[in-house]
CSV table of C-alpha atoms in Angstrom, one decimal:
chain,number,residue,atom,x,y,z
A,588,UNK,CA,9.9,5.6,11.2
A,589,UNK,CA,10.9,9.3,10.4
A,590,UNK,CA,8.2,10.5,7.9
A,591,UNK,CA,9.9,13.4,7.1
A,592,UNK,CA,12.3,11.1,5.8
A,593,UNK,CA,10.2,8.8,4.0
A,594,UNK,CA,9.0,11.7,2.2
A,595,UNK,CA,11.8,12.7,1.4
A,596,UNK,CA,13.1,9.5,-0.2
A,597,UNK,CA,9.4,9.4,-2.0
A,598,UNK,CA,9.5,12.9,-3.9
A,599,UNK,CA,13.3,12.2,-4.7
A,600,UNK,CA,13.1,9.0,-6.7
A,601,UNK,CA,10.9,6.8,-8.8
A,602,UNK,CA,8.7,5.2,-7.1
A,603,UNK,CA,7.1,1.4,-7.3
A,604,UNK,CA,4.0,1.0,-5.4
A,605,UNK,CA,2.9,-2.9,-5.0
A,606,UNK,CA,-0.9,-3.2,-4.2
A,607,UNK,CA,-1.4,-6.7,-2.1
A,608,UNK,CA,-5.0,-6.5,-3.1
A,609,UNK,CA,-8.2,-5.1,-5.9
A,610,UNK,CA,-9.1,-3.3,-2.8
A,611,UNK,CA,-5.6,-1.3,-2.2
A,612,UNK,CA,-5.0,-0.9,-6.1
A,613,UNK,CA,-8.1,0.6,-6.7
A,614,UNK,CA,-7.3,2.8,-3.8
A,615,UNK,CA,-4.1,3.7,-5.3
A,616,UNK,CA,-5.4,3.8,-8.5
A,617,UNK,CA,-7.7,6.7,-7.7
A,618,UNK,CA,-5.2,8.4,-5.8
A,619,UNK,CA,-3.3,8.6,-8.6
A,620,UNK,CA,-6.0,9.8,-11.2
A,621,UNK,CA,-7.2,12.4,-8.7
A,622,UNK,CA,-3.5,13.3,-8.6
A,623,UNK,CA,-3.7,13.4,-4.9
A,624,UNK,CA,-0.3,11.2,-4.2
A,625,UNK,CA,2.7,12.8,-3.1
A,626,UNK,CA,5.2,11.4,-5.9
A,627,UNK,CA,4.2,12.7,-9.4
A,628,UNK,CA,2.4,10.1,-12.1
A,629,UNK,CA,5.7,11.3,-13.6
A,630,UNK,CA,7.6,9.4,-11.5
A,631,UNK,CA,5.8,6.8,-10.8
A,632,UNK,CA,7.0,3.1,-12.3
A,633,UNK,CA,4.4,1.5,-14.7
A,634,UNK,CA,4.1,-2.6,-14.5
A,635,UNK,CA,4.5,-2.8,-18.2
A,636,UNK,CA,2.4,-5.9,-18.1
A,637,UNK,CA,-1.1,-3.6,-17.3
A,638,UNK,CA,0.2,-0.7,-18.0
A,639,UNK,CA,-0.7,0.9,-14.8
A,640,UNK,CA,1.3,2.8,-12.9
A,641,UNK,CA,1.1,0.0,-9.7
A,642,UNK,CA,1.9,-3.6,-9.7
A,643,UNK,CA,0.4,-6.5,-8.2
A,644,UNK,CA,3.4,-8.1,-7.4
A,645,UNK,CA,5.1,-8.8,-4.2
A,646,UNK,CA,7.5,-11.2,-4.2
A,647,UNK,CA,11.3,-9.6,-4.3
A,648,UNK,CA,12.5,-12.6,-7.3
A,649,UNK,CA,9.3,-10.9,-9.8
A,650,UNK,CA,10.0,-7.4,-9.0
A,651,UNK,CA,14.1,-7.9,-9.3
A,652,UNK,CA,13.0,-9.9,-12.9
A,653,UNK,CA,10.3,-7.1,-13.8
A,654,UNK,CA,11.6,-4.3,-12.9
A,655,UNK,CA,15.4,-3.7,-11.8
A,656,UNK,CA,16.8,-4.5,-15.1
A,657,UNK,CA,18.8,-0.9,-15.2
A,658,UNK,CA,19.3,1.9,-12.9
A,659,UNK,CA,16.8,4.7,-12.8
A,660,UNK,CA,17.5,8.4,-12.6
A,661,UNK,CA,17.3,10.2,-9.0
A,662,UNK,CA,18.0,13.6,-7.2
A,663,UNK,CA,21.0,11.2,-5.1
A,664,UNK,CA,22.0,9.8,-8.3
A,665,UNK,CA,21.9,6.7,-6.7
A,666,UNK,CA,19.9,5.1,-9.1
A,667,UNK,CA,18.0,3.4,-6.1
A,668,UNK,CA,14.1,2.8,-7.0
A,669,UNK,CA,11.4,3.4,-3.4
A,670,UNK,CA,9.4,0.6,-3.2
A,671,UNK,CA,6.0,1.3,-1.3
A,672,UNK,CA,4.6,-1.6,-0.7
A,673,UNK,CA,0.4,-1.5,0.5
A,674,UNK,CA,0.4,-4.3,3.0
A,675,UNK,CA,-2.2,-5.1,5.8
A,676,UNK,CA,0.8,-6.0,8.3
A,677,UNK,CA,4.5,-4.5,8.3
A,678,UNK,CA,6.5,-7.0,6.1
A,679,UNK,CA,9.2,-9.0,7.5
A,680,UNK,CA,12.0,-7.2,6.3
A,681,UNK,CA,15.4,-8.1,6.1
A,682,UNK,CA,16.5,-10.9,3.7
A,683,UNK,CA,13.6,-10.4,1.2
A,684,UNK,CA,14.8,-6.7,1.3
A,685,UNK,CA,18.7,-7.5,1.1
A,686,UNK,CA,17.8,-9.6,-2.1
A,687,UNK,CA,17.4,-6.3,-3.8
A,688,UNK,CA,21.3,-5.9,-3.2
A,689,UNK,CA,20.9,-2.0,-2.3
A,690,UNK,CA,18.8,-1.2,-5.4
A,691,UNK,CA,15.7,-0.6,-3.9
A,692,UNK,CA,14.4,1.6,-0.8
A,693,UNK,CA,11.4,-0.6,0.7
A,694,UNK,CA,8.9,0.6,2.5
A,695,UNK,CA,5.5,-0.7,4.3
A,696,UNK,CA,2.4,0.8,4.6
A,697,UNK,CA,0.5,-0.9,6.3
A,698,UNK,CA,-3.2,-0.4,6.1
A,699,UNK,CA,-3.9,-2.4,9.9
A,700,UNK,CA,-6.5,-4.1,10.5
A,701,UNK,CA,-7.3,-3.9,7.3
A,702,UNK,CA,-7.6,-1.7,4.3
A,703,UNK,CA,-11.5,-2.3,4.2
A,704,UNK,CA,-11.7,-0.2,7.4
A,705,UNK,CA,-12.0,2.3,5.1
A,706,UNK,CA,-15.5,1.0,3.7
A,707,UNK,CA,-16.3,0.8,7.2
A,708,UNK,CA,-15.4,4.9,8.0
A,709,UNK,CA,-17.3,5.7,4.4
A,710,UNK,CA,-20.8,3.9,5.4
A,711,UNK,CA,-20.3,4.8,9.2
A,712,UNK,CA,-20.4,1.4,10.1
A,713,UNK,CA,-18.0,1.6,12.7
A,714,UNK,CA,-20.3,1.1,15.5
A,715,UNK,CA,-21.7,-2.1,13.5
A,716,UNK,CA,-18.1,-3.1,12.9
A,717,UNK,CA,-17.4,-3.2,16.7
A,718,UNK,CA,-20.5,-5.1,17.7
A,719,UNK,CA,-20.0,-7.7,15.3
A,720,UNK,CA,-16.6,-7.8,16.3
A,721,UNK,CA,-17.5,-8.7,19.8
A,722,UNK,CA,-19.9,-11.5,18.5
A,723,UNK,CA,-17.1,-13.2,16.8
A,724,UNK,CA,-13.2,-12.3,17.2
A,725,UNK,CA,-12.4,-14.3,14.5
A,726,UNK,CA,-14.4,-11.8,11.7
A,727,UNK,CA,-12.4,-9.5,9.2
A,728,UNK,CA,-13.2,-6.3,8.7
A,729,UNK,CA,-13.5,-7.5,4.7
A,730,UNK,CA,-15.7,-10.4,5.8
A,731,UNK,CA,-17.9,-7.8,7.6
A,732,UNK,CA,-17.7,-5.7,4.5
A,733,UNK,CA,-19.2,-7.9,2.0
A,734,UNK,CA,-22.0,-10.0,4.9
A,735,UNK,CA,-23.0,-6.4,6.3
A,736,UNK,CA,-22.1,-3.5,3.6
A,737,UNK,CA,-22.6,-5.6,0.6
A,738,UNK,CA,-19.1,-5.0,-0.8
A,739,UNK,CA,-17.3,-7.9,-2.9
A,740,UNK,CA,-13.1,-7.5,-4.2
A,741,UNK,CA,-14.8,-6.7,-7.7
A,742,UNK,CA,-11.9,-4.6,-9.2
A,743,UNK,CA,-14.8,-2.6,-11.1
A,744,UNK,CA,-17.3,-2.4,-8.0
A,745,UNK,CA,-14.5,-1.2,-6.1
A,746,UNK,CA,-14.2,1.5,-8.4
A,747,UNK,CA,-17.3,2.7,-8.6
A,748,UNK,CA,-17.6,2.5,-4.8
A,749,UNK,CA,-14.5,4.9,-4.6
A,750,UNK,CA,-15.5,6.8,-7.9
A,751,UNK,CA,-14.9,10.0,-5.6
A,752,UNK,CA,-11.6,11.0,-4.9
A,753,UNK,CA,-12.0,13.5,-2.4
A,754,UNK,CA,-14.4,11.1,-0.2
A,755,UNK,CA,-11.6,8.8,-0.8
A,756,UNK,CA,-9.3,10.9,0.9
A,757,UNK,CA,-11.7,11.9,3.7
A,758,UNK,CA,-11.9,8.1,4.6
A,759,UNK,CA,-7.7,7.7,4.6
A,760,UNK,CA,-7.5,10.8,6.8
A,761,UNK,CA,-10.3,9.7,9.3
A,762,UNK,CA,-8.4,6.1,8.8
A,763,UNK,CA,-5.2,7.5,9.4
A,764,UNK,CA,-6.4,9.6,13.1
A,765,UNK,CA,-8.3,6.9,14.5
A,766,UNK,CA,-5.8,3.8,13.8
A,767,UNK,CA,-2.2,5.0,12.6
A,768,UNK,CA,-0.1,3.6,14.9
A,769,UNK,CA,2.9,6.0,15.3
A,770,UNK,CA,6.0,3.8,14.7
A,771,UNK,CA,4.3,3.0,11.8
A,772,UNK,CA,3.4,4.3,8.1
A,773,UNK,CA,0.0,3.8,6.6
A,774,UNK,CA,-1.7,5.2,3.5
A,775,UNK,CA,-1.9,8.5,4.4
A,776,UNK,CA,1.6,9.3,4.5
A,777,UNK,CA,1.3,8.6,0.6
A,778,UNK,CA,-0.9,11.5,0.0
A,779,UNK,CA,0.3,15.0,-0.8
A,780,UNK,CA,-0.3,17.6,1.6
């Protein structure tokens, strides 16, 4: 994918971003707050159901039904919305995406093997992380996270875990150089530069 692109398309239009999990949303939610994301607050679209400036939702029926009811302003005039969707594994695009009918510009980040690695990078667990690993193939790194670091999906622990945005940041970039996979985006390519 051509980042430079991306990008692009990001600072040029309004912008969804669809959390799959507590864990990503509050992610996003401080990025946002410590104004450290790419696209302005401005411009990003609020889920008028929780008034934040994120949804929850994922499926392509709920977001046409919540939020492409008109068109919405951008520098193409093409009154296309970008849709970033947080996701643990690149989506399976295609018919989902060509139910938006062209009004949406989807795309993943994907936060591989999963977006708890970051918990893992923040305690400098990583070394833990691999050896329990090895014991049992079968573990997730947000199984390993709540057994070894003590960390539950609680929307508010998750916030005060990540009550620092610049740690926050640290953790995506060290993240971002130690498993971004270069045909693919991940968080980092969300953050301003």
């Amino acid at each position: 994918m051509d980042r430079s692109y991306v990008r692009k398309q990001l600072a040029s239009h309004y912008v969804l971003v669809s959390c799959e999990g507590s864990f990503e949303a509050v992610v996003v939610k401080r990025l946002i707050e410590g104004n450290r994301l790419l696209m302005q607050s401005d411009y990003l679209v609020e889920d008028s159901r929780t008034a934040e400036l994120y949804t929850r939702l994922r499926k392509p029926a709920d977001i046409i039904a919540r939020f492409l009811r008109y068109d919405y302003p951008s520098e193409a005039g093409d009154g296309k919305l970008v849709l970033a969707r947080i996701v643990d594994k690149e989506a399976k695009t295609g018919r989902a995406d060509r139910s938006y009918h062209g009004r949406v510009i989807p795309f993943d980040f994907v936060t591989r093997p999963e977006i708890e690695m970051l918990a893992v990078i923040k305690e400098d667990a990583e070394s833990r992380w691999d050896a329990a690993r090895r014991k049992d193939k079968q573990l997730k790194v947000s199984q390993f996270c709540k057994l070894e670091l003590g960390l539950s999906k609680s929307f508010a622990q998750l916030e005060k875990y990540w009550a620092d945005v610049d740690e926050l940041v640290w953790c995506i970039g060290a993240y971002h150089k130690k498993h971004g996979k270069s045909g693919l985006l991940d968080i980092s390519d969300l953050l301003a530069r």
